[in-house]
Short mmCIF file of C-alpha atoms in Angstrom, two decimals:
data_model
loop_
_atom_site.label_atom_id
_atom_site.label_comp_id
_atom_site.label_asym_id
_atom_site.label_seq_id
_atom_site.Cartn_x
_atom_site.Cartn_y
_atom_site.Cartn_z
CA UNK Z 1 32.88 26.47 32.35
CA UNK Z 2 29.16 26.22 31.58
CA UNK Z 3 27.75 25.83 28.10
CA UNK Z 4 24.59 27.80 27.47
CA UNK Z 5 21.99 26.46 25.07
CA UNK Z 6 19.95 29.41 23.75
CA UNK Z 7 17.46 27.00 22.14
CA UNK Z 8 16.68 25.08 25.30
CA UNK Z 9 13.06 26.20 25.62
CA UNK Z 10 12.42 25.33 21.97
CA UNK Z 11 13.96 21.93 22.56
CA UNK Z 12 11.61 21.38 25.52
CA UNK Z 13 8.49 22.06 23.44
CA UNK Z 14 8.24 18.50 22.21
CA UNK Z 15 8.20 17.40 25.86
CA UNK Z 16 5.14 19.56 26.51
CA UNK Z 17 6.94 22.43 28.24
CA UNK Z 18 6.73 25.84 26.56
CA UNK Z 19 5.76 28.36 29.25
CA UNK Z 20 9.00 28.90 31.23
CA UNK Z 21 9.68 32.21 29.42
CA UNK Z 22 6.49 33.67 30.95
CA UNK Z 23 7.97 33.34 34.48
CA UNK Z 24 9.22 36.60 36.04
CA UNK Z 25 10.92 34.84 38.96
CA UNK Z 26 8.75 36.20 41.76
CA UNK Z 27 9.31 33.03 43.81
CA UNK Z 28 5.65 32.35 44.68
CA UNK Z 29 6.06 28.75 43.46
CA UNK Z 30 9.06 28.18 45.74
CA UNK Z 31 7.28 29.76 48.71
CA UNK Z 32 4.19 27.58 48.31
CA UNK Z 33 5.76 24.26 47.22
CA UNK Z 34 5.13 21.49 49.82
CA UNK Z 35 8.74 20.33 49.42
CA UNK Z 36 9.93 23.52 51.19
CA UNK Z 37 13.26 23.38 49.38
CA UNK Z 38 15.24 26.46 48.48
CA UNK Z 39 14.16 27.94 45.15
CA UNK Z 40 12.22 24.85 44.06
CA UNK Z 41 10.76 24.82 41.40
CA UNK Z 42 11.71 28.44 40.67
CA UNK Z 43 15.35 27.72 39.86
CA UNK Z 44 14.43 25.24 37.14
CA UNK Z 45 12.28 27.92 35.46
CA UNK Z 46 15.32 30.18 35.54
CA UNK Z 47 17.64 27.45 34.19
CA UNK Z 48 15.37 27.08 31.17
CA UNK Z 49 15.24 30.84 30.62
CA UNK Z 50 19.03 31.18 30.58
CA UNK Z 51 19.57 27.92 28.67
CA UNK Z 52 21.45 26.17 31.49
CA UNK Z 53 20.92 22.62 30.19
CA UNK Z 54 24.02 21.35 32.04
CA UNK Z 55 22.67 22.60 35.38
CA UNK Z 56 19.38 20.81 34.76
CA UNK Z 57 21.26 17.57 34.11
CA UNK Z 58 23.49 18.13 37.17
CA UNK Z 59 20.42 18.54 39.37
CA UNK Z 60 18.26 15.91 37.66
CA UNK Z 61 17.65 13.88 40.82
CA UNK Z 62 16.17 16.88 42.57
CA UNK Z 63 13.83 17.46 39.65
CA UNK Z 64 12.12 14.13 40.31
CA UNK Z 65 11.20 15.20 43.83
CA UNK Z 66 8.40 17.26 42.26
CA UNK Z 67 5.10 15.69 43.35
CA UNK Z 68 3.19 17.04 40.36
CA UNK Z 69 0.67 18.30 42.92
CA UNK Z 70 -0.02 21.45 40.90
CA UNK Z 71 -0.08 23.94 43.79
CA UNK Z 72 2.59 26.11 42.10
CA UNK Z 73 0.56 26.23 38.90
CA UNK Z 74 -2.61 27.22 40.79
CA UNK Z 75 -0.70 29.95 42.65
CA UNK Z 76 1.47 31.37 39.83
CA UNK Z 77 0.53 35.05 39.27
CA UNK Z 78 1.85 35.00 35.68
CA UNK Z 79 0.30 31.74 34.50
CA UNK Z 80 3.75 30.29 33.76
CA UNK Z 81 2.50 26.82 34.76
CA UNK Z 82 5.59 25.67 36.70
CA UNK Z 83 3.99 22.30 37.51
CA UNK Z 84 3.68 21.32 33.84
CA UNK Z 85 7.14 22.75 33.10
CA UNK Z 86 8.57 20.44 35.76
CA UNK Z 87 6.74 17.47 34.23
CA UNK Z 88 8.13 18.45 30.81
CA UNK Z 89 11.63 18.57 32.31
CA UNK Z 90 11.19 15.10 33.80
CA UNK Z 91 10.27 13.82 30.34
CA UNK Z 92 13.25 15.61 28.79
CA UNK Z 93 15.72 14.25 31.35
CA UNK Z 94 14.35 10.70 31.21
CA UNK Z 95 14.51 10.74 27.41
CA UNK Z 96 18.10 11.99 27.52
CA UNK Z 97 19.11 9.40 30.13
CA UNK Z 98 17.56 6.60 28.10
CA UNK Z 99 19.34 7.76 24.95
CA UNK Z 100 22.75 8.14 26.61
CA UNK Z 101 22.33 5.46 29.24
CA UNK Z 102 24.00 8.11 31.41
CA UNK Z 103 23.03 7.27 34.99
CA UNK V 1 16.81 9.27 47.29
CA UNK V 2 16.84 6.59 44.61
CA UNK V 3 17.84 7.09 41.02
CA UNK V 4 14.57 7.92 39.23
CA UNK V 5 15.59 6.22 35.99
CA UNK V 6 16.15 2.90 37.79
CA UNK V 7 12.71 3.03 39.39
CA UNK V 8 10.93 4.26 36.25
CA UNK V 9 12.54 1.59 34.06
CA UNK V 10 11.41 -1.14 36.45
CA UNK V 11 7.86 0.23 36.62
CA UNK V 12 7.68 0.64 32.83
CA UNK V 13 8.99 -2.86 32.20
CA UNK V 14 6.46 -4.30 34.65
CA UNK V 15 3.57 -2.37 33.10
CA UNK V 16 4.62 -3.61 29.68
CA UNK V 17 4.77 -7.23 30.83
CA UNK V 18 1.89 -7.49 33.30
CA UNK V 19 -0.12 -4.26 32.79
CA UNK V 20 0.57 -3.18 36.38
CA UNK V 21 3.65 -1.50 37.92
CA UNK V 22 4.47 -4.36 40.30
CA UNK V 23 4.89 -7.19 37.84
CA UNK V 24 2.26 -9.21 39.70
CA UNK V 25 -0.45 -11.36 38.17
CA UNK V 26 -3.66 -9.29 37.85
CA UNK V 27 -5.88 -11.96 39.41
CA UNK V 28 -3.72 -11.76 42.51
CA UNK V 29 -4.20 -7.99 42.78
CA UNK V 30 -7.84 -7.82 41.75
CA UNK V 31 -9.94 -10.30 43.71
CA UNK V 32 -12.24 -8.06 45.77
CA UNK V 33 -15.29 -8.78 43.57
CA UNK V 34 -15.22 -12.58 43.82
CA UNK V 35 -18.03 -12.95 46.38
CA UNK V 36 -19.93 -9.84 45.29
CA UNK V 37 -23.16 -9.97 43.35
CA UNK V 38 -22.21 -7.65 40.50
CA UNK V 39 -24.22 -6.96 37.34
CA UNK V 40 -22.59 -7.78 34.00
CA UNK V 41 -24.84 -5.41 32.08
CA UNK V 42 -25.51 -1.74 32.72
CA UNK V 43 -25.34 1.85 31.57
CA UNK V 44 -21.98 2.62 33.23
CA UNK V 45 -18.83 0.52 33.51
CA UNK V 46 -17.34 0.54 37.01
CA UNK V 47 -13.63 1.03 36.31
CA UNK V 48 -11.56 0.90 39.52
CA UNK V 49 -8.24 1.30 37.69
CA UNK V 50 -6.81 -1.08 40.34
CA UNK V 51 -5.42 1.80 42.41
CA UNK V 52 -7.08 0.74 45.68
CA UNK V 53 -6.14 -2.89 45.00
CA UNK V 54 -2.49 -1.91 44.50
CA UNK V 55 -2.18 -0.20 47.89
CA UNK V 56 -0.90 -3.34 49.69
CA UNK V 57 1.79 -3.65 47.00
CA UNK V 58 2.74 0.03 47.08
CA UNK V 59 3.09 -0.21 50.86
CA UNK V 60 5.15 -3.41 50.70
CA UNK V 61 7.60 -1.89 48.22
CA UNK V 62 7.92 1.52 49.85
CA UNK V 63 8.41 0.09 53.35
CA UNK V 64 11.40 -1.85 52.01
CA UNK V 65 12.69 1.16 50.08
CA UNK V 66 12.43 3.22 53.28
CA UNK V 67 14.75 0.81 55.06
CA UNK V 68 17.53 1.15 52.52
CA UNK V 69 17.08 4.81 51.55
CA UNK V 70 20.30 6.76 52.10
CA UNK V 71 22.03 3.59 53.27
CA UNK V 72 25.26 2.52 51.62
CA UNK V 73 23.26 0.29 49.27
CA UNK V 74 21.31 3.06 47.57
CA UNK V 75 24.53 4.94 46.74
CA UNK V 76 25.62 2.33 44.22
CA UNK V 77 23.50 2.51 41.13
CA UNK V 78 24.03 -1.16 40.27
CA UNK V 79 22.71 -2.23 43.67
CA UNK V 80 20.09 0.50 43.56
CA UNK V 81 18.83 -1.23 40.47
CA UNK V 82 19.03 -4.71 41.86
CA UNK V 83 17.19 -4.12 45.12
CA UNK V 84 13.89 -2.68 43.91
CA UNK V 85 13.73 -5.12 41.01
CA UNK V 86 13.97 -8.08 43.33
CA UNK V 87 11.26 -6.60 45.51
CA UNK V 88 8.80 -6.43 42.68
CA UNK V 89 9.37 -9.98 41.55
CA UNK V 90 10.49 -12.29 44.30
CA UNK V 91 9.75 -11.34 47.86
CA UNK V 92 6.80 -9.01 47.40
CA UNK V 93 3.97 -11.42 48.13
CA UNK V 94 5.39 -12.23 51.55
CA UNK V 95 5.28 -8.55 52.48
CA UNK V 96 1.61 -7.92 51.72
CA UNK V 97 -0.29 -6.70 54.78
CA UNK V 98 -3.74 -8.18 55.37
CA UNK V 99 -4.92 -4.88 56.86
CA UNK V 100 -4.13 -3.08 53.60
CA UNK V 101 -5.94 -5.72 51.56
CA UNK V 102 -8.95 -5.51 53.88
CA UNK V 103 -9.02 -1.70 53.57
CA UNK V 104 -9.00 -1.80 49.76
CA UNK V 105 -11.70 -4.45 49.66
CA UNK V 106 -13.86 -2.54 52.13
CA UNK V 107 -13.68 0.69 50.11
CA UNK V 108 -14.62 -1.03 46.85
CA UNK V 109 -17.45 -3.01 48.45
CA UNK V 110 -18.71 0.20 50.09
CA UNK V 111 -18.82 1.87 46.68
CA UNK V 112 -20.92 -1.04 45.36
CA UNK V 113 -23.36 -0.60 48.27
CA UNK V 114 -23.57 3.15 47.61
CA UNK V 115 -24.12 2.79 43.84
CA UNK V 116 -26.85 0.20 44.44
CA UNK V 117 -28.39 2.39 47.13
CA UNK V 118 -28.59 5.28 44.64
CA UNK V 119 -30.03 2.97 41.93
CA UNK V 120 -27.15 3.50 39.51
CA UNK V 121 -27.31 1.11 36.55
CA UNK V 122 -23.71 -0.15 36.39
CA UNK V 123 -21.77 -3.23 35.35
CA UNK V 124 -18.46 -4.65 36.47
CA UNK V 125 -16.16 -6.70 34.28
CA UNK V 126 -12.80 -7.78 35.75
CA UNK V 127 -11.45 -8.19 32.21
CA UNK V 128 -12.15 -4.56 31.33
CA UNK V 129 -10.93 -3.18 34.66
CA UNK V 130 -7.27 -2.28 34.17
CA UNK V 131 -4.57 -0.08 35.58
CA UNK V 132 -4.58 3.34 33.84
CA UNK V 133 -0.79 3.83 33.64
CA UNK V 134 -0.95 7.12 35.58
CA UNK V 135 2.22 6.55 37.62
CA UNK V 136 4.30 6.41 34.45
CA UNK V 137 2.76 9.70 33.33
CA UNK V 138 3.50 11.40 36.69
CA UNK V 139 7.13 10.29 36.54
CA UNK V 140 7.59 11.70 33.03
CA UNK V 141 7.55 8.41 31.12
CA UNK V 142 5.29 9.59 28.33
CA UNK V 143 6.38 6.86 25.92
CA UNK V 144 5.35 3.87 28.04
CA UNK V 145 2.32 5.68 29.48
CA UNK V 146 0.97 6.23 25.97
CA UNK V 147 1.67 2.66 24.88
CA UNK V 148 -0.18 1.29 27.90
CA UNK V 149 -3.04 3.82 27.79
CA UNK V 150 -3.64 3.00 24.12
CA UNK V 151 -4.26 -0.68 24.86
CA UNK V 152 -6.56 0.13 27.80
CA UNK V 153 -8.57 2.74 25.88
CA UNK V 154 -8.83 0.56 22.75
CA UNK V 155 -10.13 -2.39 24.77
CA UNK V 156 -12.85 -0.23 26.32
CA UNK V 157 -13.70 1.28 22.94
CA UNK V 158 -13.96 -2.16 21.30
CA UNK V 159 -16.42 -3.23 24.00
CA UNK V 160 -18.60 -0.19 23.24
CA UNK V 161 -17.98 1.39 26.63
CA UNK V 162 -18.94 5.06 26.64
CA UNK V 163 -19.85 5.83 30.28
CA UNK V 164 -17.41 5.08 33.07
CA UNK V 165 -17.53 5.28 36.87
CA UNK V 166 -14.13 5.73 38.52
CA UNK V 167 -13.23 5.45 42.20
CA UNK V 168 -9.97 7.37 42.66
CA UNK V 169 -8.62 10.76 41.51
CA UNK V 170 -5.59 9.47 39.59
CA UNK V 171 -7.54 7.07 37.38
CA UNK V 172 -10.25 9.71 36.92
CA UNK V 173 -7.69 12.23 35.65
CA UNK V 174 -6.13 9.65 33.32
CA UNK V 175 -9.43 8.67 31.74
CA UNK V 176 -11.09 12.06 31.71
CA UNK V 177 -8.17 14.29 30.67
CA UNK V 178 -5.13 12.28 29.54
CA UNK V 179 -6.76 9.59 27.38
CA UNK V 180 -8.59 12.13 25.16
CA UNK V 181 -5.41 14.27 24.97
CA UNK V 182 -2.85 11.53 24.27
CA UNK V 183 -4.88 8.71 22.75
CA UNK V 184 -7.77 10.63 21.20
CA UNK V 185 -10.46 8.44 22.77
CA UNK V 186 -13.19 10.15 24.82
CA UNK V 187 -15.31 8.58 27.51
CA UNK V 188 -17.99 10.11 29.70
CA UNK V 189 -16.22 9.79 33.07
CA UNK V 190 -17.79 10.23 36.51
CA UNK V 191 -16.24 9.57 39.85
CA UNK V 192 -18.61 7.48 41.98
CA UNK V 193 -19.60 10.29 44.36
CA UNK V 194 -20.81 12.46 41.47
CA UNK V 195 -23.63 9.96 40.86
CA UNK V 196 -24.80 9.36 44.42
CA UNK V 197 -28.11 10.65 45.59
CA UNK V 198 -28.11 10.60 49.39
CA UNK V 199 -29.91 12.61 52.05
CA UNK V 200 -29.95 12.45 55.82
CA UNK V 201 -29.80 14.17 59.15
CA UNK V 202 -26.54 12.92 60.59
CA UNK V 203 -25.33 15.85 62.71
CA UNK V 204 -21.67 14.84 62.26
CA UNK V 205 -18.63 17.05 61.73
CA UNK V 206 -15.68 16.20 59.52
CA UNK V 207 -12.69 17.81 57.80
CA UNK V 208 -11.98 16.94 54.16
CA UNK V 209 -8.55 16.35 52.73
CA UNK V 210 -8.95 17.15 49.03
CA UNK V 211 -6.63 15.08 46.83
CA UNK V 212 -4.62 17.24 44.40
CA UNK V 213 -6.30 15.70 41.36
CA UNK V 214 -9.88 16.21 42.56
CA UNK V 215 -9.16 19.61 44.12
CA UNK V 216 -7.00 21.23 41.44
CA UNK V 217 -6.80 19.27 38.21
CA UNK V 218 -10.44 18.17 38.03
CA UNK V 219 -12.04 20.89 40.22
CA UNK V 220 -14.46 18.47 41.87
CA UNK V 221 -14.05 19.52 45.53
CA UNK V 222 -17.57 20.92 45.74
CA UNK V 223 -19.15 17.52 44.90
CA UNK V 224 -18.31 15.58 48.09
CA UNK V 225 -19.02 18.74 50.11
CA UNK V 226 -22.53 19.10 48.69
CA UNK V 227 -23.15 15.37 49.12
CA UNK V 228 -22.11 15.46 52.77
CA UNK V 229 -24.11 18.63 53.45
CA UNK V 230 -27.23 16.94 52.04
CA UNK V 231 -26.65 14.14 54.54
CA UNK V 232 -26.49 16.61 57.42
CA UNK V 233 -22.71 16.44 57.81
CA UNK V 234 -20.98 19.69 58.69
CA UNK V 235 -17.60 20.31 57.04
CA UNK V 236 -14.90 22.15 58.96
CA UNK V 237 -12.73 23.40 56.14
CA UNK V 238 -9.11 24.38 56.68
CA UNK V 239 -7.25 27.10 54.78
CA UNK V 240 -5.54 24.72 52.35
CA UNK V 241 -8.51 23.08 50.62
CA UNK V 242 -10.09 22.73 47.17
CA UNK V 243 -8.00 24.34 44.44
CA UNK V 244 -5.32 25.20 46.99
CA UNK V 245 -5.18 21.86 48.78
CA UNK V 246 -1.86 20.58 50.16
CA UNK V 247 -0.31 17.36 48.83
CA UNK V 248 -0.34 14.35 51.21
CA UNK V 249 3.24 13.47 50.23
CA UNK V 250 2.28 10.01 48.98
CA UNK V 251 3.48 10.48 45.39
CA UNK V 252 7.05 10.92 46.68
CA UNK V 253 7.10 7.48 48.28
CA UNK V 254 8.46 5.52 45.34
CA UNK V 255 11.52 7.78 45.11
CA UNK V 256 12.00 8.99 48.66
CA UNK V 257 9.96 7.64 51.59
CA UNK V 258 11.75 10.19 53.81
CA UNK V 259 10.47 13.12 51.76
CA UNK V 260 6.96 11.65 51.74
CA UNK V 261 7.01 11.52 55.51
CA UNK V 262 8.10 15.17 55.84
CA UNK V 263 5.26 16.42 53.62
CA UNK V 264 2.74 14.16 55.35
CA UNK V 265 3.61 15.54 58.80
CA UNK V 266 2.94 19.08 57.58
CA UNK V 267 -0.41 18.15 56.07
CA UNK V 268 -1.62 16.15 59.07
CA UNK V 269 -0.74 19.09 61.35
CA UNK V 270 -3.04 21.34 59.30
CA UNK V 271 -5.90 18.79 59.33
CA UNK V 272 -5.55 18.02 63.05
CA UNK V 273 -6.15 21.65 63.98
CA UNK V 274 -9.89 21.03 63.49
CA UNK V 275 -9.98 18.02 65.87
CA UNK V 276 -12.48 16.41 63.49
CA UNK V 277 -12.55 13.09 61.68
CA UNK V 278 -10.47 13.41 58.49
CA UNK V 279 -12.13 12.13 55.31
CA UNK V 280 -10.03 11.22 52.26
CA UNK V 281 -11.09 10.00 48.82
CA UNK V 282 -7.82 8.73 47.37
CA UNK V 283 -6.02 5.47 48.23
CA UNK V 284 -2.60 7.13 48.11
CA UNK V 285 -3.67 9.98 50.42
CA UNK V 286 -5.36 7.63 52.90
CA UNK V 287 -2.45 5.21 53.14
CA UNK V 288 0.10 7.95 53.54
CA UNK V 289 -1.82 10.20 55.97
CA UNK V 290 -2.88 7.41 58.31
CA UNK V 291 0.79 6.86 59.17
CA UNK V 292 0.52 10.08 61.19
CA UNK V 293 -3.08 9.89 62.43
CA UNK V 294 -5.65 7.23 63.24
CA UNK V 295 -8.58 9.68 63.10
CA UNK V 296 -9.02 9.19 59.36
CA UNK V 297 -11.50 7.39 57.09
CA UNK V 298 -12.10 6.90 53.40
CA UNK V 299 -15.15 8.82 52.16
CA UNK V 300 -16.72 5.66 50.68
CA UNK V 301 -16.61 3.74 53.97
CA UNK V 302 -17.94 6.78 55.87
CA UNK V 303 -20.87 7.16 53.44
CA UNK V 304 -21.61 3.42 53.43
CA UNK V 305 -21.69 3.36 57.25
CA UNK V 306 -24.11 6.30 57.16
CA UNK V 307 -26.55 4.69 54.73
CA UNK V 308 -26.50 1.22 56.28
CA UNK V 309 -26.87 2.10 59.97
#
């Protein structure tokens, strides 16, 4: 069973990430990302939208593969700034890991 | 892939203790200037941010990480923690490659030649030249980035520094964008090639690899292009350039050398299509890309060779 956190995007604001709701999941970011991994970073935008905090924690290692190169942000047709959202998620996850010492 | 928290905690602890991510004495990292005749007064402060000087250390650590990535050792978090920590403290100095040190020194000395050649009134002070903390920012460690950046920015402010010359895209972004945003201290920041005044009739052809931070975040791609054009150098641009440049893969090296290599191969393939000399202007890009091609040069060395021959 998955627990949904409807306030996830609000919670992410203090980590500098508040644009995930703008994303309409077109997949341009995933198509252009130099990592060439399935639905990356698109799926993390979606996880935030649906409040899937558990999924983000489950896939936290993958999150850190993001190079912060900014190509997704430059290419996003909606201005949802996926690159900065990913950086905000890294901050959120690192903060949570340091608090819980959950490695 | 290594556990990011392990790596970040080590880097943050090192930055806190020694002001650089490798836990190494600064004098050991920053010695390129010793035999240079450098002014101690001037309009601009040359601030290298130690990125070029850290290349030999980055390479030493990542080559070792590459050997144990996905091996049975990296699967156990306790060992995953132990291995990189020992690399940064004990055995690192033995792994430093002279070629990497020579490259870093040559780039920085070339920049001095170029600044002098363009009559730029600059000073260099090893005490004021510090690491910017940018790696911590990129990995999401806002807390330790801010703590470090505050001490760097305050030191510059206390010494009445207002104009700064940087030499790499990561330090430039930190000082120009992140320090005002996170620390509230503004400097007038120029990367060295923005100040150069060079002309010539070289009849050479090159392809530029724009670093992500110059191409996208700082939108400076036109500057080296105009500079090279004024020197008679023709630029064969590829599709992925400027604002839409392709990452070199280097930033992935501290967490996954395998991933870095995959991205690098893709980028080098794009650049090689032109069959021209590849010019880079970032120490991370150069060091990573040259693993897949020898037809590559740092912009500073290329420009210095052009003005001195």
